[in-house]
């Protein structure tokens, strides 16, 4: 397969929304090892079994395929940092994370939704990965919400739920998206006033929705890849709910509606939420660390997936 074919297949796999786990074990000399994995699948109740797929190129590959056991930690929605830490090659993963040893000594991370301590049952060869089948020896869980992963980004079910609730409470809903393509954002111009606004559906009375927004953009031949939530707020005077997402376009934005971060004409953007959202987006894009705003059009808080 060519590099581009591989990327396409990876993108297709990435449409499957999964949870996120950290799989841990110990080297023979006791040194803890672990990596982030979303290939977790529950397999059997009786006997209790689960599986995880391990990349043959992972540095910890030998540990997981040779040691007698491993633990799977299901991450909760406030453990984005833990997921990123264990997806890295950092040598100090277990110095940064908080953890304790399970009954068999495999590391159990603090703050997760569940963990399963397993004996290695079987290692099945599968292309560039192996399927690691584990027999569950002990486990624990709590009522925390799991962290989600889709299309290469983390998501929080709790926050998405808040947005859905906000939308469900009212037919007076605007659903919009900050659409980025290579450092440029999409802004539509009002032909009469020349005011620029972030793409949104539901601005003219009818209830907005994500599907309506996407189909309106598709009519303009702008095919967006919808990402995570970006802001959910209520207009204090009118009660209108606004839900904004982050979105990406891959194709070259050789159209006037895309504005480089540096060239946005701020005097043509209405003060208030539109300006605030755009400024926050640019700031957070620079740091590659996005949050979600919850509140009203005047006051609220940005929650970050930690
Ligand atoms: C959300 C997410 C899911 C991942 N899922 C897997 C997986 O299922 N199997 C795997 O081998 N690597 C997976 N990875 C990649 C590993 O976490 C990454 O390659 C890590 O560096 C491996 O650590 P190591 O090389 O120190 O063993 C995933 C990464 C992320 C961010």
Short mmCIF file of C-alpha atoms and ligand atoms in Angstrom, two decimals:
data_model
loop_
_atom_site.label_atom_id
_atom_site.label_comp_id
_atom_site.label_asym_id
_atom_site.label_seq_id
_atom_site.Cartn_x
_atom_site.Cartn_y
_atom_site.Cartn_z
CA UNK A 1 0.00 0.00 0.00
CA UNK A 2 1.18 3.53 -0.72
CA UNK A 3 1.57 6.08 2.07
CA UNK A 4 -1.62 7.83 0.93
CA UNK A 5 -3.58 4.56 0.82
CA UNK A 6 -2.41 3.80 4.35
CA UNK A 7 -3.54 7.23 5.52
CA UNK A 8 -6.95 6.73 3.89
CA UNK A 9 -7.39 3.39 5.64
CA UNK A 10 -6.28 4.90 8.94
CA UNK A 11 -8.84 7.70 8.45
CA UNK A 12 -11.56 5.15 7.71
CA UNK A 13 -10.70 3.17 10.87
CA UNK A 14 -10.65 6.47 12.76
CA UNK A 15 -14.37 7.04 12.14
CA UNK A 16 -15.05 4.29 14.68
CA UNK A 17 -15.57 6.00 18.04
CA UNK A 18 -13.73 4.14 20.77
CA UNK A 19 -12.78 4.51 24.39
CA UNK A 20 -9.15 4.91 25.41
CA UNK A 21 -7.07 2.59 27.58
CA UNK A 22 -3.55 2.40 28.91
CA UNK A 23 -2.14 -1.12 28.85
CA UNK A 24 0.55 -1.79 31.44
CA UNK A 25 2.93 -4.52 32.45
CA UNK A 26 6.35 -4.91 34.00
CA UNK A 27 9.65 -5.92 32.54
CA UNK A 28 11.31 -8.95 34.06
CA UNK A 29 13.40 -6.65 36.28
CA UNK A 30 10.20 -4.99 37.57
CA UNK A 31 10.37 -1.75 35.53
CA UNK A 32 6.81 -0.70 34.65
CA UNK A 33 5.88 -0.27 30.98
CA UNK A 34 2.70 1.05 29.40
CA UNK A 35 1.18 2.48 26.27
CA UNK A 36 -2.10 4.05 25.18
CA UNK A 37 -4.39 1.77 23.19
CA UNK A 38 -7.88 2.11 21.76
CA UNK A 39 -7.96 -1.40 20.28
CA UNK A 40 -9.47 -2.80 23.48
CA UNK A 41 -12.35 -5.22 23.01
CA UNK A 42 -14.23 -7.25 25.58
CA UNK A 43 -14.21 -10.83 24.31
CA UNK A 44 -15.77 -13.37 26.66
CA UNK A 45 -17.71 -13.34 29.92
CA UNK A 46 -17.17 -16.99 30.81
CA UNK A 47 -14.28 -17.43 30.95
CA UNK A 48 -13.65 -13.67 31.29
CA UNK A 49 -11.40 -12.51 28.46
CA UNK A 50 -10.44 -9.34 26.66
CA UNK A 51 -8.08 -8.39 23.87
CA UNK A 52 -5.82 -5.58 22.87
CA UNK A 53 -3.81 -5.16 19.65
CA UNK A 54 -0.13 -4.32 20.03
CA UNK A 55 1.92 -2.72 17.28
CA UNK A 56 4.98 -4.83 16.48
CA UNK A 57 7.04 -1.64 16.32
CA UNK A 58 6.10 -0.53 19.87
CA UNK A 59 9.09 -0.33 22.16
CA UNK A 60 7.20 -2.28 24.79
CA UNK A 61 6.20 -5.00 22.29
CA UNK A 62 8.53 -7.63 23.77
CA UNK A 63 7.36 -6.93 27.30
CA UNK A 64 3.69 -7.42 26.44
CA UNK A 65 4.18 -10.51 24.35
CA UNK A 66 6.55 -12.26 26.76
CA UNK A 67 5.50 -11.32 30.27
CA UNK A 68 2.91 -13.56 31.98
CA UNK A 69 0.35 -10.79 32.36
CA UNK A 70 -0.77 -7.23 31.79
CA UNK A 71 -3.40 -4.75 33.01
CA UNK A 72 -5.82 -2.67 30.96
CA UNK A 73 -6.78 0.72 32.45
CA UNK A 74 -9.93 2.33 31.00
CA UNK A 75 -9.31 6.08 31.06
CA UNK A 76 -11.90 8.56 32.29
CA UNK A 77 -12.86 11.73 30.47
CA UNK A 78 -10.46 13.93 32.42
CA UNK A 79 -7.41 11.83 31.54
CA UNK A 80 -6.45 13.26 28.16
CA UNK A 81 -3.02 14.10 29.55
CA UNK A 82 -2.54 10.52 30.70
CA UNK A 83 -3.56 9.25 27.25
CA UNK A 84 -1.05 11.58 25.57
CA UNK A 85 1.66 10.71 28.07
CA UNK A 86 1.34 6.97 27.44
CA UNK A 87 1.11 7.48 23.67
CA UNK A 88 4.55 9.10 23.81
CA UNK A 89 7.98 7.52 23.96
CA UNK A 90 8.85 9.33 27.21
CA UNK A 91 10.98 7.28 29.55
CA UNK A 92 9.43 8.83 32.67
CA UNK A 93 5.78 7.83 32.04
CA UNK A 94 5.47 6.12 35.42
CA UNK A 95 7.22 8.95 37.25
CA UNK A 96 4.64 11.43 35.96
CA UNK A 97 1.51 9.26 36.33
CA UNK A 98 0.01 8.17 39.63
CA UNK A 99 -0.33 4.42 39.94
CA UNK A 100 -0.19 1.45 42.22
CA UNK A 101 0.44 -2.26 41.69
CA UNK A 102 -2.41 -4.70 41.11
CA UNK A 103 -2.52 -8.08 42.84
CA UNK A 104 -0.06 -9.44 40.32
CA UNK A 105 1.98 -6.23 40.34
CA UNK A 106 0.86 -4.82 36.97
CA UNK A 107 0.50 -1.03 37.21
CA UNK A 108 -3.03 0.27 37.84
CA UNK A 109 -3.38 4.00 37.08
CA UNK A 110 -5.23 6.33 39.44
CA UNK A 111 -8.33 8.13 38.18
CA UNK A 112 -9.58 5.67 35.55
CA UNK A 113 -13.10 4.27 35.12
CA UNK A 114 -12.05 0.63 35.37
CA UNK A 115 -9.08 -1.68 35.29
CA UNK A 116 -8.65 -5.33 34.42
CA UNK A 117 -5.66 -7.37 35.54
CA UNK A 118 -5.03 -10.21 33.11
CA UNK A 119 -2.96 -13.31 32.55
CA UNK A 120 -1.60 -13.55 29.01
CA UNK A 121 -3.74 -16.23 27.38
CA UNK A 122 -2.59 -16.08 23.79
CA UNK A 123 -0.62 -13.93 21.36
CA UNK A 124 -2.07 -14.10 17.85
CA UNK A 125 -0.06 -12.84 14.91
CA UNK A 126 -2.03 -10.24 12.91
CA UNK A 127 -0.10 -8.32 10.23
CA UNK A 128 1.79 -5.39 11.68
CA UNK A 129 0.15 -6.01 15.09
CA UNK A 130 -0.41 -8.96 17.39
CA UNK A 131 -3.67 -9.63 19.16
CA UNK A 132 -2.99 -10.01 22.85
CA UNK A 133 -5.69 -12.10 24.45
CA UNK A 134 -5.91 -11.82 28.24
CA UNK A 135 -7.78 -13.85 30.84
CA UNK A 136 -9.15 -11.50 33.48
CA UNK A 137 -7.95 -12.32 37.01
CA UNK A 138 -9.41 -9.32 38.82
CA UNK A 139 -11.03 -6.02 37.95
CA UNK A 140 -12.66 -2.90 39.40
CA UNK A 141 -14.86 -0.19 37.97
CA UNK A 142 -16.64 2.97 39.09
CA UNK A 143 -19.36 5.22 37.63
CA UNK A 144 -16.96 7.67 35.92
CA UNK A 145 -17.49 8.53 32.26
CA UNK A 146 -14.93 7.14 29.83
CA UNK A 147 -12.73 9.21 27.56
CA UNK A 148 -13.64 8.94 23.87
CA UNK A 149 -11.47 8.95 20.75
CA UNK A 150 -12.64 9.55 17.20
CA UNK A 151 -11.06 10.85 13.97
CA UNK A 152 -7.72 11.38 15.69
CA UNK A 153 -9.09 13.49 18.55
CA UNK A 154 -10.16 12.95 22.13
CA UNK A 155 -13.74 13.68 23.15
CA UNK A 156 -15.69 13.78 26.37
CA UNK A 157 -19.08 12.16 26.52
CA UNK A 158 -20.11 14.33 29.47
CA UNK A 159 -19.47 17.54 27.56
CA UNK A 160 -21.17 16.29 24.38
CA UNK A 161 -24.14 15.33 26.54
CA UNK A 162 -24.37 18.83 27.99
CA UNK A 163 -24.50 20.19 24.46
CA UNK A 164 -27.20 17.72 23.40
CA UNK A 165 -29.23 18.66 26.49
CA UNK A 166 -28.84 22.33 25.72
CA UNK A 167 -30.09 21.73 22.17
CA UNK A 168 -32.92 19.49 23.33
CA UNK A 169 -34.31 22.15 25.66
CA UNK A 170 -35.03 24.59 22.87
CA UNK A 171 -35.99 24.81 19.21
CA UNK A 172 -34.22 28.14 19.20
CA UNK A 173 -30.81 26.67 18.43
CA UNK A 174 -27.86 27.81 16.38
CA UNK A 175 -25.34 25.14 15.42
CA UNK A 176 -22.10 26.44 13.98
CA UNK A 177 -18.51 25.48 13.40
CA UNK A 178 -15.15 27.15 13.32
CA UNK A 179 -13.84 25.62 10.12
CA UNK A 180 -10.06 25.65 9.76
CA UNK A 181 -7.85 24.81 6.84
CA UNK A 182 -4.12 25.20 7.29
CA UNK A 183 -4.15 28.27 9.53
CA UNK A 184 -7.13 29.89 7.84
CA UNK A 185 -10.71 30.08 9.09
CA UNK A 186 -13.90 30.13 7.10
CA UNK A 187 -15.98 33.30 7.51
CA UNK A 188 -19.06 34.15 5.46
CA UNK A 189 -19.84 37.70 4.44
CA UNK A 190 -23.24 39.33 4.69
CA UNK A 191 -23.53 40.89 1.20
CA UNK A 192 -25.39 43.95 2.53
CA UNK A 193 -23.42 44.84 5.64
CA UNK A 194 -20.09 43.12 4.72
CA UNK A 195 -20.13 41.76 8.30
CA UNK A 196 -18.28 38.44 8.57
CA UNK A 197 -19.65 35.53 10.58
CA UNK A 198 -18.68 32.02 11.56
CA UNK A 199 -20.66 29.42 9.53
CA UNK A 200 -23.80 28.40 11.38
CA UNK A 201 -27.24 26.93 10.76
CA UNK A 202 -30.36 28.22 12.49
CA UNK A 203 -29.45 31.89 12.26
CA UNK A 204 -32.60 32.81 10.38
CA UNK A 205 -35.29 31.44 12.67
CA UNK A 206 -35.34 27.74 11.75
CA UNK A 207 -33.77 25.40 14.31
CA UNK A 208 -30.14 24.75 13.53
CA UNK A 209 -28.60 21.31 13.50
CA UNK A 210 -25.28 19.73 12.70
CA UNK A 211 -26.67 17.91 9.65
CA UNK A 212 -28.19 21.12 8.34
CA UNK A 213 -24.89 22.96 8.78
CA UNK A 214 -22.96 20.19 7.03
CA UNK A 215 -25.38 20.04 4.10
CA UNK A 216 -25.34 23.86 3.75
CA UNK A 217 -21.55 23.73 3.57
CA UNK A 218 -21.63 20.82 1.14
CA UNK A 219 -23.83 22.86 -1.20
CA UNK A 220 -20.92 25.30 -1.32
CA UNK A 221 -18.59 22.36 -2.01
CA UNK A 222 -16.97 22.71 1.40
CA UNK A 223 -16.64 19.21 2.80
CA UNK A 224 -15.82 19.47 6.48
CA UNK A 225 -14.52 16.96 8.94
CA UNK A 226 -16.44 17.75 12.14
CA UNK A 227 -14.33 17.69 15.28
CA UNK A 228 -15.05 18.24 18.96
CA UNK A 229 -17.32 20.69 20.67
CA UNK A 230 -15.93 24.19 21.04
CA UNK A 231 -18.60 26.30 22.76
CA UNK A 232 -22.10 25.90 24.17
CA UNK A 233 -23.87 29.04 25.36
CA UNK A 234 -27.23 30.64 25.85
CA UNK A 235 -28.18 34.17 24.90
CA UNK A 236 -29.24 35.73 28.21
CA UNK A 237 -31.89 37.93 26.58
CA UNK A 238 -33.44 35.69 23.93
CA UNK A 239 -32.74 32.25 25.41
CA UNK A 240 -31.26 31.14 22.07
CA UNK A 241 -28.87 28.22 22.47
CA UNK A 242 -25.65 28.22 20.46
CA UNK A 243 -23.52 25.16 19.92
CA UNK A 244 -20.24 25.53 18.06
CA UNK A 245 -17.88 22.78 16.98
CA UNK A 246 -14.37 22.72 15.60
CA UNK A 247 -14.09 21.44 12.05
CA UNK A 248 -11.36 20.94 9.46
CA UNK A 249 -11.20 21.07 5.69
CA UNK A 250 -8.32 19.28 4.00
CA UNK A 251 -8.50 20.80 0.54
CA UNK A 252 -6.57 23.94 -0.25
CA UNK A 253 -8.65 26.96 0.82
CA UNK A 254 -8.11 28.94 -2.35
CA UNK A 255 -11.35 30.80 -1.82
CA UNK A 256 -11.99 34.29 -0.49
CA UNK A 257 -14.03 33.05 2.46
CA UNK A 258 -10.95 31.62 4.19
CA UNK A 259 -9.05 34.16 6.27
CA UNK A 260 -5.53 33.64 7.61
CA UNK A 261 -5.35 34.02 11.40
CA UNK A 262 -3.18 37.11 10.89
CA UNK A 263 -5.43 38.78 8.32
CA UNK A 264 -8.88 38.55 9.92
CA UNK A 265 -10.51 42.00 9.68
CA UNK A 266 -11.69 42.20 13.30
CA UNK A 267 -13.67 45.40 12.67
CA UNK A 268 -15.98 43.38 10.39
CA UNK A 269 -16.77 40.75 13.02
CA UNK A 270 -19.54 41.53 15.50
CA UNK A 271 -18.18 42.06 19.03
CA UNK A 272 -19.35 39.45 21.51
CA UNK A 273 -19.34 35.66 21.13
CA UNK A 274 -18.16 35.60 17.49
CA UNK A 275 -15.06 37.64 18.24
CA UNK A 276 -14.41 35.87 21.53
CA UNK A 277 -14.70 32.43 19.94
CA UNK A 278 -12.39 33.28 17.06
CA UNK A 279 -9.75 34.83 19.31
CA UNK A 280 -9.87 31.83 21.64
CA UNK A 281 -9.68 29.45 18.70
CA UNK A 282 -6.55 31.12 17.33
CA UNK A 283 -4.95 31.15 20.76
CA UNK A 284 -5.77 27.50 21.45
CA UNK A 285 -4.77 26.39 17.93
CA UNK A 286 -1.35 27.92 18.61
CA UNK A 287 -1.03 25.82 21.73
CA UNK A 288 -2.77 22.78 20.20
CA UNK A 289 -4.83 22.56 23.35
CA UNK A 290 -8.51 23.19 22.92
CA UNK A 291 -11.16 23.74 25.55
CA UNK A 292 -14.95 23.89 25.50
CA UNK A 293 -16.80 27.00 26.65
CA UNK A 294 -19.97 26.52 28.66
CA UNK A 295 -22.09 29.43 29.84
CA UNK A 296 -24.05 32.35 28.47
CA UNK A 297 -23.18 34.91 25.79
CA UNK A 298 -21.76 37.06 28.61
CA UNK A 299 -20.27 34.80 31.20
CA UNK A 300 -19.04 31.25 31.37
CA UNK A 301 -16.06 28.99 31.71
CA UNK A 302 -13.72 27.18 29.38
CA UNK A 303 -13.33 23.58 30.39
CA UNK A 304 -10.27 21.81 29.14
CA UNK A 305 -9.92 18.10 28.63
CA UNK A 306 -6.96 17.54 30.93
C1 LIG B 1 -5.75 7.09 21.10
C2 LIG B 1 -4.60 6.19 20.79
C3 LIG B 1 -4.81 4.85 20.62
C4 LIG B 1 -3.75 3.98 20.36
N1 LIG B 1 -4.01 2.65 20.24
C5 LIG B 1 -2.98 1.78 20.07
C6 LIG B 1 -3.24 0.38 20.05
O1 LIG B 1 -4.37 -0.08 20.17
N2 LIG B 1 -2.17 -0.45 19.88
C7 LIG B 1 -0.89 0.04 19.78
O2 LIG B 1 0.04 -0.78 19.65
N3 LIG B 1 -0.62 1.35 19.77
C8 LIG B 1 -1.64 2.24 19.95
N4 LIG B 1 -1.39 3.58 20.01
C9 LIG B 1 -0.02 4.06 19.84
C10 LIG B 1 0.84 3.86 21.11
O3 LIG B 1 0.23 4.40 22.25
C11 LIG B 1 2.21 4.54 20.88
O4 LIG B 1 2.80 4.02 19.73
C12 LIG B 1 3.16 4.41 22.05
O5 LIG B 1 4.24 5.26 21.81
C13 LIG B 1 3.72 3.04 22.22
O6 LIG B 1 4.57 3.11 23.34
P1 LIG B 1 5.99 2.36 23.39
O7 LIG B 1 6.59 2.48 22.00
O8 LIG B 1 6.76 3.07 24.45
O9 LIG B 1 5.67 0.95 23.73
C14 LIG B 1 -2.44 4.48 20.26
C15 LIG B 1 -2.21 5.84 20.41
C16 LIG B 1 -3.28 6.70 20.70
C17 LIG B 1 -3.03 8.16 20.89
#
